[in-house]
Amino acid sequence: MDRLECLRVLAGLRQDQLVFCHLGVTSSEWLYLSPGDHTFYMKSALGLVGSISLGFTAARPNRRVWALEGDGGLCVNFGSLLTIASVQPRNLTYFLLSNRIYESTGGQTMINHDLTDYELMARGAGVRNAFTFHDVDTFARDIPAIISSGQFAFVVLEIERSKQKVSVSPTEPVENTYRFGRYVEQTEGVTIFHRE
Amino acid sequence: MGDSTASAKPIDPGRHAAELIRDQLIAAQCKLVVHVAESRMTGLYHAVHEDARFQKIYVAREEEGVGICAGTFLGGTRSVLMMANAGLQAAVHAIANLSIMCRLPVVMLIGNRGRFGDPIFYQEYTGQFTQPLLDSMQIPTMTIDTLDKVNLIPLAFDHAWVFKKPVAILLERETLDPIKKHYLLETKE
């Protein structure tokens, strides 16, 4: 599947969901397709999309959240799969963008690239709702029901490099923290940042 | 009046310390506890685990805990990462590149192993490297080495929130293991 086309499907379906986005090329493509303050971009800490999503959904159990993680990110923090499986928050959908390479660092082959079945590993960890998609049409047809189910879902997207290249200016880390945080304050009616 | 001491239950010093710390986490408005198992903090683990006022997430590795605590901040809730100082070493990248770089506060309640009085030899380098690691990352550190300092714990949370950075609370052996035991060399008569 073309990654940009997969993300285009998700961007078209997003309503009030907040998004935590994997670093690298994925973040550029998501920013291009879904600009706004509703996404927190992981700038440098590889592998923490699932973890930060877990913390956010624990704090805001009534707000829907999407985690967009890369397979390189999951692999560097594989224990997080067990942690996420132990919680399976109802308001979280975890998307694993599996291109089987480290695209942002030059295309090096992902470890165990031809053998790993991420859906099977998620099910082995106890995840009840785990899916794998290999073509965009099937993904576009089936994903609306999954994201509106009110249940945790682990969705593997077997993708390849996008044919279209996008170029966007990324937000600075602290800028992103404040823009996302202010958006949460505004839409959730909570105070996040200390005020004098 | 009878002899009240005859019927008084002896206080378990470790349990008492754990409950005091737990109470200060409540006072700090901590709602979520993220934990990786640590032997000296077992009493504190049980005090938190049995308390329905806390949500608990047990993680496989401490760097996950940094991510989770950063996420709770963005959701408007306070949390704490409870771990041994070995976990600090495991979480360095996440602390530097998420908490510090993105100004996301993370409060770390750290069992400071390998210091004076720790009989476990393999804790040598967790003990030796903790303070230099915290200093090199310029992480504000609160040291709790007596029980009367436990009531300072909420200030560490406030500090993290005001300055939007990670804060370390070092729990020294004397706080969690008030029973002092000296390991003396055996002598053969």
mmCIF file with all atom_site columns, N, CA, C and O in Angstrom, chain A residues 10 13-21 30 34 36-41 49 52-53 56-57 59-68 91-95 179-190 192, chain B residues 71 74-76:
data_model
loop_
_atom_site.group_PDB
_atom_site.id
_atom_site.type_symbol
_atom_site.label_atom_id
_atom_site.label_alt_id
_atom_site.label_comp_id
_atom_site.label_asym_id
_atom_site.label_entity_id
_atom_site.label_seq_id
_atom_site.pdbx_PDB_ins_code
_atom_site.Cartn_x
_atom_site.Cartn_y
_atom_site.Cartn_z
_atom_site.occupancy
_atom_site.B_iso_or_equiv
_atom_site.pdbx_formal_charge
_atom_site.auth_seq_id
_atom_site.auth_comp_id
_atom_site.auth_asym_id
_atom_site.auth_atom_id
_atom_site.pdbx_PDB_model_num
ATOM 1   N N  . LEU A 1 10  ? -7.128  8.102  6.394  1.00 0.00 ? 10  LEU A N  1
ATOM 2   C CA . LEU A 1 10  ? -7.304  8.453  7.807  1.00 0.00 ? 10  LEU A CA 1
ATOM 3   C C  . LEU A 1 10  ? -7.593  9.941  7.975  1.00 0.00 ? 10  LEU A C  1
ATOM 4   O O  . LEU A 1 10  ? -8.465  10.331 8.773  1.00 0.00 ? 10  LEU A O  1
ATOM 5   N N  . LEU A 1 13  ? -11.083 10.722 7.469  1.00 0.00 ? 13  LEU A N  1
ATOM 6   C CA . LEU A 1 13  ? -12.020 10.181 8.448  1.00 0.00 ? 13  LEU A CA 1
ATOM 7   C C  . LEU A 1 13  ? -11.921 10.861 9.798  1.00 0.00 ? 13  LEU A C  1
ATOM 8   O O  . LEU A 1 13  ? -12.783 10.684 10.652 1.00 0.00 ? 13  LEU A O  1
ATOM 9   N N  . ARG A 1 14  ? -10.840 11.636 10.016 1.00 0.00 ? 14  ARG A N  1
ATOM 10  C CA . ARG A 1 14  ? -10.617 12.214 11.345 1.00 0.00 ? 14  ARG A CA 1
ATOM 11  C C  . ARG A 1 14  ? -11.700 13.219 11.679 1.00 0.00 ? 14  ARG A C  1
ATOM 12  O O  . ARG A 1 14  ? -12.047 14.082 10.870 1.00 0.00 ? 14  ARG A O  1
ATOM 13  N N  . GLN A 1 15  ? -12.229 13.095 12.881 1.00 0.00 ? 15  GLN A N  1
ATOM 14  C CA . GLN A 1 15  ? -13.216 14.043 13.367 1.00 0.00 ? 15  GLN A CA 1
ATOM 15  C C  . GLN A 1 15  ? -12.622 14.796 14.553 1.00 0.00 ? 15  GLN A C  1
ATOM 16  O O  . GLN A 1 15  ? -11.905 15.769 14.377 1.00 0.00 ? 15  GLN A O  1
ATOM 17  N N  . ASP A 1 16  ? -12.847 14.315 15.775 1.00 0.00 ? 16  ASP A N  1
ATOM 18  C CA . ASP A 1 16  ? -12.282 14.990 16.936 1.00 0.00 ? 16  ASP A CA 1
ATOM 19  C C  . ASP A 1 16  ? -11.069 14.247 17.494 1.00 0.00 ? 16  ASP A C  1
ATOM 20  O O  . ASP A 1 16  ? -10.569 14.591 18.556 1.00 0.00 ? 16  ASP A O  1
ATOM 21  N N  . GLN A 1 17  ? -10.622 13.215 16.772 1.00 0.00 ? 17  GLN A N  1
ATOM 22  C CA . GLN A 1 17  ? -9.521  12.423 17.319 1.00 0.00 ? 17  GLN A CA 1
ATOM 23  C C  . GLN A 1 17  ? -8.253  13.265 17.412 1.00 0.00 ? 17  GLN A C  1
ATOM 24  O O  . GLN A 1 17  ? -7.926  14.044 16.516 1.00 0.00 ? 17  GLN A O  1
ATOM 25  N N  . LEU A 1 18  ? -7.537  13.083 18.521 1.00 0.00 ? 18  LEU A N  1
ATOM 26  C CA . LEU A 1 18  ? -6.198  13.641 18.649 1.00 0.00 ? 18  LEU A CA 1
ATOM 27  C C  . LEU A 1 18  ? -5.217  12.583 18.168 1.00 0.00 ? 18  LEU A C  1
ATOM 28  O O  . LEU A 1 18  ? -5.487  11.388 18.266 1.00 0.00 ? 18  LEU A O  1
ATOM 29  N N  . VAL A 1 19  ? -4.085  13.036 17.659 1.00 0.00 ? 19  VAL A N  1
ATOM 30  C CA . VAL A 1 19  ? -3.147  12.115 17.025 1.00 0.00 ? 19  VAL A CA 1
ATOM 31  C C  . VAL A 1 19  ? -1.753  12.284 17.619 1.00 0.00 ? 19  VAL A C  1
ATOM 32  O O  . VAL A 1 19  ? -1.276  13.403 17.807 1.00 0.00 ? 19  VAL A O  1
ATOM 33  N N  . PHE A 1 20  ? -1.106  11.157 17.896 1.00 0.00 ? 20  PHE A N  1
ATOM 34  C CA . PHE A 1 20  ? 0.310   11.155 18.248 1.00 0.00 ? 20  PHE A CA 1
ATOM 35  C C  . PHE A 1 20  ? 1.031   10.484 17.082 1.00 0.00 ? 20  PHE A C  1
ATOM 36  O O  . PHE A 1 20  ? 0.712   9.350  16.721 1.00 0.00 ? 20  PHE A O  1
ATOM 37  N N  . CYS A 1 21  ? 1.978   11.194 16.492 1.00 0.00 ? 21  CYS A N  1
ATOM 38  C CA . CYS A 1 21  ? 2.541   10.780 15.212 1.00 0.00 ? 21  CYS A CA 1
ATOM 39  C C  . CYS A 1 21  ? 4.020   10.447 15.316 1.00 0.00 ? 21  CYS A C  1
ATOM 40  O O  . CYS A 1 21  ? 4.824   11.187 15.901 1.00 0.00 ? 21  CYS A O  1
ATOM 41  N N  . TRP A 1 30  ? 1.823   13.280 7.276  1.00 0.00 ? 30  TRP A N  1
ATOM 42  C CA . TRP A 1 30  ? 0.613   13.538 8.071  1.00 0.00 ? 30  TRP A CA 1
ATOM 43  C C  . TRP A 1 30  ? 0.377   15.036 8.209  1.00 0.00 ? 30  TRP A C  1
ATOM 44  O O  . TRP A 1 30  ? -0.759  15.507 8.123  1.00 0.00 ? 30  TRP A O  1
ATOM 45  N N  . SER A 1 34  ? -3.020  16.514 7.095  1.00 0.00 ? 34  SER A N  1
ATOM 46  C CA . SER A 1 34  ? -3.890  16.875 8.213  1.00 0.00 ? 34  SER A CA 1
ATOM 47  C C  . SER A 1 34  ? -3.254  17.952 9.066  1.00 0.00 ? 34  SER A C  1
ATOM 48  O O  . SER A 1 34  ? -2.899  17.718 10.221 1.00 0.00 ? 34  SER A O  1
ATOM 49  N N  . GLY A 1 36  ? -2.783  21.171 11.449 1.00 0.00 ? 36  GLY A N  1
ATOM 50  C CA . GLY A 1 36  ? -3.579  21.661 12.575 1.00 0.00 ? 36  GLY A CA 1
ATOM 51  C C  . GLY A 1 36  ? -2.921  21.316 13.893 1.00 0.00 ? 36  GLY A C  1
ATOM 52  O O  . GLY A 1 36  ? -1.886  20.663 13.936 1.00 0.00 ? 36  GLY A O  1
ATOM 53  N N  . ASP A 1 37  ? -3.556  21.754 14.968 1.00 0.00 ? 37  ASP A N  1
ATOM 54  C CA . ASP A 1 37  ? -2.965  21.588 16.292 1.00 0.00 ? 37  ASP A CA 1
ATOM 55  C C  . ASP A 1 37  ? -3.403  20.302 16.981 1.00 0.00 ? 37  ASP A C  1
ATOM 56  O O  . ASP A 1 37  ? -3.108  20.108 18.157 1.00 0.00 ? 37  ASP A O  1
ATOM 57  N N  . HIS A 1 38  ? -4.084  19.418 16.275 1.00 0.00 ? 38  HIS A N  1
ATOM 58  C CA . HIS A 1 38  ? -4.617  18.212 16.884 1.00 0.00 ? 38  HIS A CA 1
ATOM 59  C C  . HIS A 1 38  ? -3.610  17.067 16.926 1.00 0.00 ? 38  HIS A C  1
ATOM 60  O O  . HIS A 1 38  ? -3.941  15.989 17.399 1.00 0.00 ? 38  HIS A O  1
ATOM 61  N N  . THR A 1 39  ? -2.404  17.310 16.409 1.00 0.00 ? 39  THR A N  1
ATOM 62  C CA . THR A 1 39  ? -1.407  16.239 16.349 1.00 0.00 ? 39  THR A CA 1
ATOM 63  C C  . THR A 1 39  ? -0.159  16.630 17.138 1.00 0.00 ? 39  THR A C  1
ATOM 64  O O  . THR A 1 39  ? 0.363   17.736 16.997 1.00 0.00 ? 39  THR A O  1
ATOM 65  N N  . PHE A 1 40  ? 0.312   15.686 17.955 1.00 0.00 ? 40  PHE A N  1
ATOM 66  C CA . PHE A 1 40  ? 1.594   15.847 18.639 1.00 0.00 ? 40  PHE A CA 1
ATOM 67  C C  . PHE A 1 40  ? 2.621   15.013 17.880 1.00 0.00 ? 40  PHE A C  1
ATOM 68  O O  . PHE A 1 40  ? 2.443   13.807 17.716 1.00 0.00 ? 40  PHE A O  1
ATOM 69  N N  . TYR A 1 41  ? 3.675   15.667 17.433 1.00 0.00 ? 41  TYR A N  1
ATOM 70  C CA . TYR A 1 41  ? 4.697   15.000 16.632 1.00 0.00 ? 41  TYR A CA 1
ATOM 71  C C  . TYR A 1 41  ? 5.883   14.601 17.511 1.00 0.00 ? 41  TYR A C  1
ATOM 72  O O  . TYR A 1 41  ? 6.465   15.437 18.201 1.00 0.00 ? 41  TYR A O  1
ATOM 73  N N  . VAL A 1 49  ? 5.525   6.502  20.666 1.00 0.00 ? 49  VAL A N  1
ATOM 74  C CA . VAL A 1 49  ? 4.175   6.905  20.262 1.00 0.00 ? 49  VAL A CA 1
ATOM 75  C C  . VAL A 1 49  ? 3.126   6.142  21.062 1.00 0.00 ? 49  VAL A C  1
ATOM 76  O O  . VAL A 1 49  ? 2.172   6.722  21.579 1.00 0.00 ? 49  VAL A O  1
ATOM 77  N N  . ILE A 1 52  ? 3.196   7.394  24.877 1.00 0.00 ? 52  ILE A N  1
ATOM 78  C CA . ILE A 1 52  ? 2.628   8.705  25.157 1.00 0.00 ? 52  ILE A CA 1
ATOM 79  C C  . ILE A 1 52  ? 1.115   8.692  24.909 1.00 0.00 ? 52  ILE A C  1
ATOM 80  O O  . ILE A 1 52  ? 0.353   9.349  25.629 1.00 0.00 ? 52  ILE A O  1
ATOM 81  N N  . SER A 1 53  ? 0.686   7.895  23.941 1.00 0.00 ? 53  SER A N  1
ATOM 82  C CA . SER A 1 53  ? -0.753  7.741  23.696 1.00 0.00 ? 53  SER A CA 1
ATOM 83  C C  . SER A 1 53  ? -1.435  7.080  24.887 1.00 0.00 ? 53  SER A C  1
ATOM 84  O O  . SER A 1 53  ? -2.545  7.441  25.265 1.00 0.00 ? 53  SER A O  1
ATOM 85  N N  . PHE A 1 56  ? -1.802  9.638  27.639 1.00 0.00 ? 56  PHE A N  1
ATOM 86  C CA . PHE A 1 56  ? -2.833  10.624 27.338 1.00 0.00 ? 56  PHE A CA 1
ATOM 87  C C  . PHE A 1 56  ? -4.225  10.018 27.487 1.00 0.00 ? 56  PHE A C  1
ATOM 88  O O  . PHE A 1 56  ? -5.118  10.649 28.076 1.00 0.00 ? 56  PHE A O  1
ATOM 89  N N  . THR A 1 57  ? -4.426  8.817  26.977 1.00 0.00 ? 57  THR A N  1
ATOM 90  C CA . THR A 1 57  ? -5.756  8.211  27.076 1.00 0.00 ? 57  THR A CA 1
ATOM 91  C C  . THR A 1 57  ? -6.117  7.883  28.527 1.00 0.00 ? 57  THR A C  1
ATOM 92  O O  . THR A 1 57  ? -7.295  7.872  28.878 1.00 0.00 ? 57  THR A O  1
ATOM 93  N N  . ALA A 1 59  ? -5.308  9.839  30.985 1.00 0.00 ? 59  ALA A N  1
ATOM 94  C CA . ALA A 1 59  ? -5.714  11.127 31.549 1.00 0.00 ? 59  ALA A CA 1
ATOM 95  C C  . ALA A 1 59  ? -7.047  11.603 30.991 1.00 0.00 ? 59  ALA A C  1
ATOM 96  O O  . ALA A 1 59  ? -7.804  12.279 31.682 1.00 0.00 ? 59  ALA A O  1
ATOM 97  N N  . ARG A 1 60  ? -7.321  11.270 29.737 1.00 0.00 ? 60  ARG A N  1
ATOM 98  C CA . ARG A 1 60  ? -8.537  11.740 29.075 1.00 0.00 ? 60  ARG A CA 1
ATOM 99  C C  . ARG A 1 60  ? -9.273  10.527 28.481 1.00 0.00 ? 60  ARG A C  1
ATOM 100 O O  . ARG A 1 60  ? -9.247  10.299 27.260 1.00 0.00 ? 60  ARG A O  1
ATOM 101 N N  . PRO A 1 61  ? -9.907  9.728  29.307 1.00 0.00 ? 61  PRO A N  1
ATOM 102 C CA . PRO A 1 61  ? -10.513 8.476  28.824 1.00 0.00 ? 61  PRO A CA 1
ATOM 103 C C  . PRO A 1 61  ? -11.696 8.666  27.893 1.00 0.00 ? 61  PRO A C  1
ATOM 104 O O  . PRO A 1 61  ? -12.153 7.700  27.271 1.00 0.00 ? 61  PRO A O  1
ATOM 105 N N  . ASN A 1 62  ? -12.197 9.886  27.777 1.00 0.00 ? 62  ASN A N  1
ATOM 106 C CA . ASN A 1 62  ? -13.356 10.106 26.911 1.00 0.00 ? 62  ASN A CA 1
ATOM 107 C C  . ASN A 1 62  ? -12.996 10.767 25.593 1.00 0.00 ? 62  ASN A C  1
ATOM 108 O O  . ASN A 1 62  ? -13.886 11.104 24.808 1.00 0.00 ? 62  ASN A O  1
ATOM 109 N N  . ARG A 1 63  ? -11.694 10.952 25.351 1.00 0.00 ? 63  ARG A N  1
ATOM 110 C CA . ARG A 1 63  ? -11.271 11.606 24.105 1.00 0.00 ? 63  ARG A CA 1
ATOM 111 C C  . ARG A 1 63  ? -10.637 10.561 23.210 1.00 0.00 ? 63  ARG A C  1
ATOM 112 O O  . ARG A 1 63  ? -9.742  9.838  23.619 1.00 0.00 ? 63  ARG A O  1
ATOM 113 N N  . ARG A 1 64  ? -11.074 10.466 21.969 1.00 0.00 ? 64  ARG A N  1
ATOM 114 C CA . ARG A 1 64  ? -10.523 9.472  21.063 1.00 0.00 ? 64  ARG A CA 1
ATOM 115 C C  . ARG A 1 64  ? -9.129  9.878  20.606 1.00 0.00 ? 64  ARG A C  1
ATOM 116 O O  . ARG A 1 64  ? -8.877  11.053 20.294 1.00 0.00 ? 64  ARG A O  1
ATOM 117 N N  . VAL A 1 65  ? -8.253  8.886  20.531 1.00 0.00 ? 65  VAL A N  1
ATOM 118 C CA . VAL A 1 65  ? -6.846  9.120  20.188 1.00 0.00 ? 65  VAL A CA 1
ATOM 119 C C  . VAL A 1 65  ? -6.401  8.114  19.148 1.00 0.00 ? 65  VAL A C  1
ATOM 120 O O  . VAL A 1 65  ? -6.759  6.936  19.209 1.00 0.00 ? 65  VAL A O  1
ATOM 121 N N  . TRP A 1 66  ? -5.613  8.592  18.193 1.00 0.00 ? 66  TRP A N  1
ATOM 122 C CA . TRP A 1 66  ? -4.951  7.699  17.233 1.00 0.00 ? 66  TRP A CA 1
ATOM 123 C C  . TRP A 1 66  ? -3.448  7.746  17.483 1.00 0.00 ? 66  TRP A C  1
ATOM 124 O O  . TRP A 1 66  ? -2.881  8.837  17.625 1.00 0.00 ? 66  TRP A O  1
ATOM 125 N N  . ALA A 1 67  ? -2.830  6.589  17.509 1.00 0.00 ? 67  ALA A N  1
ATOM 126 C CA . ALA A 1 67  ? -1.374  6.500  17.582 1.00 0.00 ? 67  ALA A CA 1
ATOM 127 C C  . ALA A 1 67  ? -0.875  6.050  16.215 1.00 0.00 ? 67  ALA A C  1
ATOM 128 O O  . ALA A 1 67  ? -1.281  4.990  15.733 1.00 0.00 ? 67  ALA A O  1
ATOM 129 N N  . LEU A 1 68  ? -0.044  6.854  15.581 1.00 0.00 ? 68  LEU A N  1
ATOM 130 C CA . LEU A 1 68  ? 0.560   6.490  14.297 1.00 0.00 ? 68  LEU A CA 1
ATOM 131 C C  . LEU A 1 68  ? 2.026   6.149  14.552 1.00 0.00 ? 68  LEU A C  1
ATOM 132 O O  . LEU A 1 68  ? 2.867   7.030  14.660 1.00 0.00 ? 68  LEU A O  1
ATOM 133 N N  . ASN A 1 91  ? -10.460 4.155  24.088 1.00 0.00 ? 91  ASN A N  1
ATOM 134 C CA . ASN A 1 91  ? -10.445 5.353  23.249 1.00 0.00 ? 91  ASN A CA 1
ATOM 135 C C  . ASN A 1 91  ? -9.173  5.471  22.414 1.00 0.00 ? 91  ASN A C  1
ATOM 136 O O  . ASN A 1 91  ? -8.884  6.537  21.877 1.00 0.00 ? 91  ASN A O  1
ATOM 137 N N  . LEU A 1 92  ? -8.420  4.384  22.268 1.00 0.00 ? 92  LEU A N  1
ATOM 138 C CA . LEU A 1 92  ? -7.177  4.422  21.507 1.00 0.00 ? 92  LEU A CA 1
ATOM 139 C C  . LEU A 1 92  ? -7.229  3.458  20.330 1.00 0.00 ? 92  LEU A C  1
ATOM 140 O O  . LEU A 1 92  ? -7.611  2.302  20.488 1.00 0.00 ? 92  LEU A O  1
ATOM 141 N N  . THR A 1 93  ? -6.844  3.945  19.146 1.00 0.00 ? 93  THR A N  1
ATOM 142 C CA . THR A 1 93  ? -6.595  3.090  17.992 1.00 0.00 ? 93  THR A CA 1
ATOM 143 C C  . THR A 1 93  ? -5.127  3.226  17.636 1.00 0.00 ? 93  THR A C  1
ATOM 144 O O  . THR A 1 93  ? -4.639  4.338  17.422 1.00 0.00 ? 93  THR A O  1
ATOM 145 N N  . TYR A 1 94  ? -4.437  2.106  17.601 1.00 0.00 ? 94  TYR A N  1
ATOM 146 C CA . TYR A 1 94  ? -2.983  2.080  17.374 1.00 0.00 ? 94  TYR A CA 1
ATOM 147 C C  . TYR A 1 94  ? -2.738  1.603  15.945 1.00 0.00 ? 94  TYR A C  1
ATOM 148 O O  . TYR A 1 94  ? -3.088  0.481  15.592 1.00 0.00 ? 94  TYR A O  1
ATOM 149 N N  . PHE A 1 95  ? -2.182  2.494  15.119 1.00 0.00 ? 95  PHE A N  1
ATOM 150 C CA . PHE A 1 95  ? -1.855  2.150  13.741 1.00 0.00 ? 95  PHE A CA 1
ATOM 151 C C  . PHE A 1 95  ? -0.354  1.886  13.642 1.00 0.00 ? 95  PHE A C  1
ATOM 152 O O  . PHE A 1 95  ? 0.443   2.751  14.016 1.00 0.00 ? 95  PHE A O  1
ATOM 153 N N  . ARG A 1 179 ? 1.215   24.273 21.086 1.00 0.00 ? 179 ARG A N  1
ATOM 154 C CA . ARG A 1 179 ? 0.060   24.325 20.194 1.00 0.00 ? 179 ARG A CA 1
ATOM 155 C C  . ARG A 1 179 ? -0.879  23.159 20.472 1.00 0.00 ? 179 ARG A C  1
ATOM 156 O O  . ARG A 1 179 ? -2.103  23.337 20.554 1.00 0.00 ? 179 ARG A O  1
ATOM 157 N N  . PHE A 1 180 ? -0.306  21.969 20.630 1.00 0.00 ? 180 PHE A N  1
ATOM 158 C CA . PHE A 1 180 ? -1.142  20.795 20.942 1.00 0.00 ? 180 PHE A CA 1
ATOM 159 C C  . PHE A 1 180 ? -1.765  20.950 22.326 1.00 0.00 ? 180 PHE A C  1
ATOM 160 O O  . PHE A 1 180 ? -2.966  20.711 22.511 1.00 0.00 ? 180 PHE A O  1
ATOM 161 N N  . GLY A 1 181 ? -0.960  21.350 23.295 1.00 0.00 ? 181 GLY A N  1
ATOM 162 C CA . GLY A 1 181 ? -1.456  21.491 24.665 1.00 0.00 ? 181 GLY A CA 1
ATOM 163 C C  . GLY A 1 181 ? -2.565  22.528 24.771 1.00 0.00 ? 181 GLY A C  1
ATOM 164 O O  . GLY A 1 181 ? -3.575  22.324 25.449 1.00 0.00 ? 181 GLY A O  1
ATOM 165 N N  . ARG A 1 182 ? -2.405  23.672 24.098 1.00 0.00 ? 182 ARG A N  1
ATOM 166 C CA . ARG A 1 182 ? -3.453  24.709 24.131 1.00 0.00 ? 182 ARG A CA 1
ATOM 167 C C  . ARG A 1 182 ? -4.719  24.185 23.465 1.00 0.00 ? 182 ARG A C  1
ATOM 168 O O  . ARG A 1 182 ? -5.830  24.490 23.894 1.00 0.00 ? 182 ARG A O  1
ATOM 169 N N  . TYR A 1 183 ? -4.555  23.382 22.409 1.00 0.00 ? 183 TYR A N  1
ATOM 170 C CA . TYR A 1 183 ? -5.717  22.808 21.730 1.00 0.00 ? 183 TYR A CA 1
ATOM 171 C C  . TYR A 1 183 ? -6.460  21.871 22.669 1.00 0.00 ? 183 TYR A C  1
ATOM 172 O O  . TYR A 1 183 ? -7.695  21.880 22.717 1.00 0.00 ? 183 TYR A O  1
ATOM 173 N N  . VAL A 1 184 ? -5.720  21.074 23.441 1.00 0.00 ? 184 VAL A N  1
ATOM 174 C CA . VAL A 1 184 ? -6.359  20.183 24.412 1.00 0.00 ? 184 VAL A CA 1
ATOM 175 C C  . VAL A 1 184 ? -7.045  21.007 25.498 1.00 0.00 ? 184 VAL A C  1
ATOM 176 O O  . VAL A 1 184 ? -8.171  20.705 25.895 1.00 0.00 ? 184 VAL A O  1
ATOM 177 N N  . GLU A 1 185 ? -6.377  22.056 25.975 1.00 0.00 ? 185 GLU A N  1
ATOM 178 C CA . GLU A 1 185 ? -6.992  22.919 26.989 1.00 0.00 ? 185 GLU A CA 1
ATOM 179 C C  . GLU A 1 185 ? -8.311  23.479 26.473 1.00 0.00 ? 185 GLU A C  1
ATOM 180 O O  . GLU A 1 185 ? -9.324  23.495 27.187 1.00 0.00 ? 185 GLU A O  1
ATOM 181 N N  . GLN A 1 186 ? -8.301  23.929 25.228 1.00 0.00 ? 186 GLN A N  1
ATOM 182 C CA . GLN A 1 186 ? -9.476  24.581 24.662 1.00 0.00 ? 186 GLN A CA 1
ATOM 183 C C  . GLN A 1 186 ? -10.599 23.584 24.427 1.00 0.00 ? 186 GLN A C  1
ATOM 184 O O  . GLN A 1 186 ? -11.759 23.868 24.732 1.00 0.00 ? 186 GLN A O  1
ATOM 185 N N  . THR A 1 187 ? -10.274 22.420 23.910 1.00 0.00 ? 187 THR A N  1
ATOM 186 C CA . THR A 1 187 ? -11.327 21.468 23.534 1.00 0.00 ? 187 THR A CA 1
ATOM 187 C C  . THR A 1 187 ? -11.762 20.558 24.688 1.00 0.00 ? 187 THR A C  1
ATOM 188 O O  . THR A 1 187 ? -12.841 19.985 24.640 1.00 0.00 ? 187 THR A O  1
ATOM 189 N N  . GLU A 1 188 ? -10.919 20.441 25.714 1.00 0.00 ? 188 GLU A N  1
ATOM 190 C CA . GLU A 1 188 ? -11.279 19.587 26.850 1.00 0.00 ? 188 GLU A CA 1
ATOM 191 C C  . GLU A 1 188 ? -11.638 20.383 28.093 1.00 0.00 ? 188 GLU A C  1
ATOM 192 O O  . GLU A 1 188 ? -12.130 19.817 29.073 1.00 0.00 ? 188 GLU A O  1
ATOM 193 N N  . GLY A 1 189 ? -11.393 21.681 28.076 1.00 0.00 ? 189 GLY A N  1
ATOM 194 C CA . GLY A 1 189 ? -11.709 22.486 29.245 1.00 0.00 ? 189 GLY A CA 1
ATOM 195 C C  . GLY A 1 189 ? -10.861 22.151 30.452 1.00 0.00 ? 189 GLY A C  1
ATOM 196 O O  . GLY A 1 189 ? -11.348 22.156 31.587 1.00 0.00 ? 189 GLY A O  1
ATOM 197 N N  . VAL A 1 190 ? -9.591  21.850 30.223 1.00 0.00 ? 190 VAL A N  1
ATOM 198 C CA . VAL A 1 190 ? -8.670  21.551 31.329 1.00 0.00 ? 190 VAL A CA 1
ATOM 199 C C  . VAL A 1 190 ? -7.500  22.516 31.289 1.00 0.00 ? 190 VAL A C  1
ATOM 200 O O  . VAL A 1 190 ? -7.253  23.168 30.281 1.00 0.00 ? 190 VAL A O  1
ATOM 201 N N  . ILE A 1 192 ? -3.547  22.659 31.433 1.00 0.00 ? 192 ILE A N  1
ATOM 202 C CA . ILE A 1 192 ? -2.354  21.828 31.299 1.00 0.00 ? 192 ILE A CA 1
ATOM 203 C C  . ILE A 1 192 ? -1.116  22.595 31.719 1.00 0.00 ? 192 ILE A C  1
ATOM 204 O O  . ILE A 1 192 ? -0.292  22.111 32.485 1.00 0.00 ? 192 ILE A O  1
ATOM 205 N N  . GLY B 2 71  ? 2.628   11.824 28.394 1.00 0.00 ? 71  GLY B N  1
ATOM 206 C CA . GLY B 2 71  ? 1.275   11.814 27.845 1.00 0.00 ? 71  GLY B CA 1
ATOM 207 C C  . GLY B 2 71  ? 0.232   12.258 28.855 1.00 0.00 ? 71  GLY B C  1
ATOM 208 O O  . GLY B 2 71  ? -0.715  12.971 28.504 1.00 0.00 ? 71  GLY B O  1
ATOM 209 N N  . LEU B 2 74  ? 0.127   16.030 29.017 1.00 0.00 ? 74  LEU B N  1
ATOM 210 C CA . LEU B 2 74  ? -0.616  16.636 27.899 1.00 0.00 ? 74  LEU B CA 1
ATOM 211 C C  . LEU B 2 74  ? -2.112  16.431 28.037 1.00 0.00 ? 74  LEU B C  1
ATOM 212 O O  . LEU B 2 74  ? -2.891  17.126 27.400 1.00 0.00 ? 74  LEU B O  1
ATOM 213 N N  . GLY B 2 75  ? -2.492  15.448 28.882 1.00 0.00 ? 75  GLY B N  1
ATOM 214 C CA . GLY B 2 75  ? -3.910  15.224 29.126 1.00 0.00 ? 75  GLY B CA 1
ATOM 215 C C  . GLY B 2 75  ? -4.423  15.948 30.355 1.00 0.00 ? 75  GLY B C  1
ATOM 216 O O  . GLY B 2 75  ? -5.589  15.813 30.713 1.00 0.00 ? 75  GLY B O  1
ATOM 217 N N  . GLY B 2 76  ? -3.559  16.713 31.019 1.00 0.00 ? 76  GLY B N  1
ATOM 218 C CA . GLY B 2 76  ? -3.990  17.509 32.159 1.00 0.00 ? 76  GLY B CA 1
ATOM 219 C C  . GLY B 2 76  ? -3.999  16.785 33.489 1.00 0.00 ? 76  GLY B C  1
ATOM 220 O O  . GLY B 2 76  ? -4.686  17.211 34.421 1.00 0.00 ? 76  GLY B O  1
#
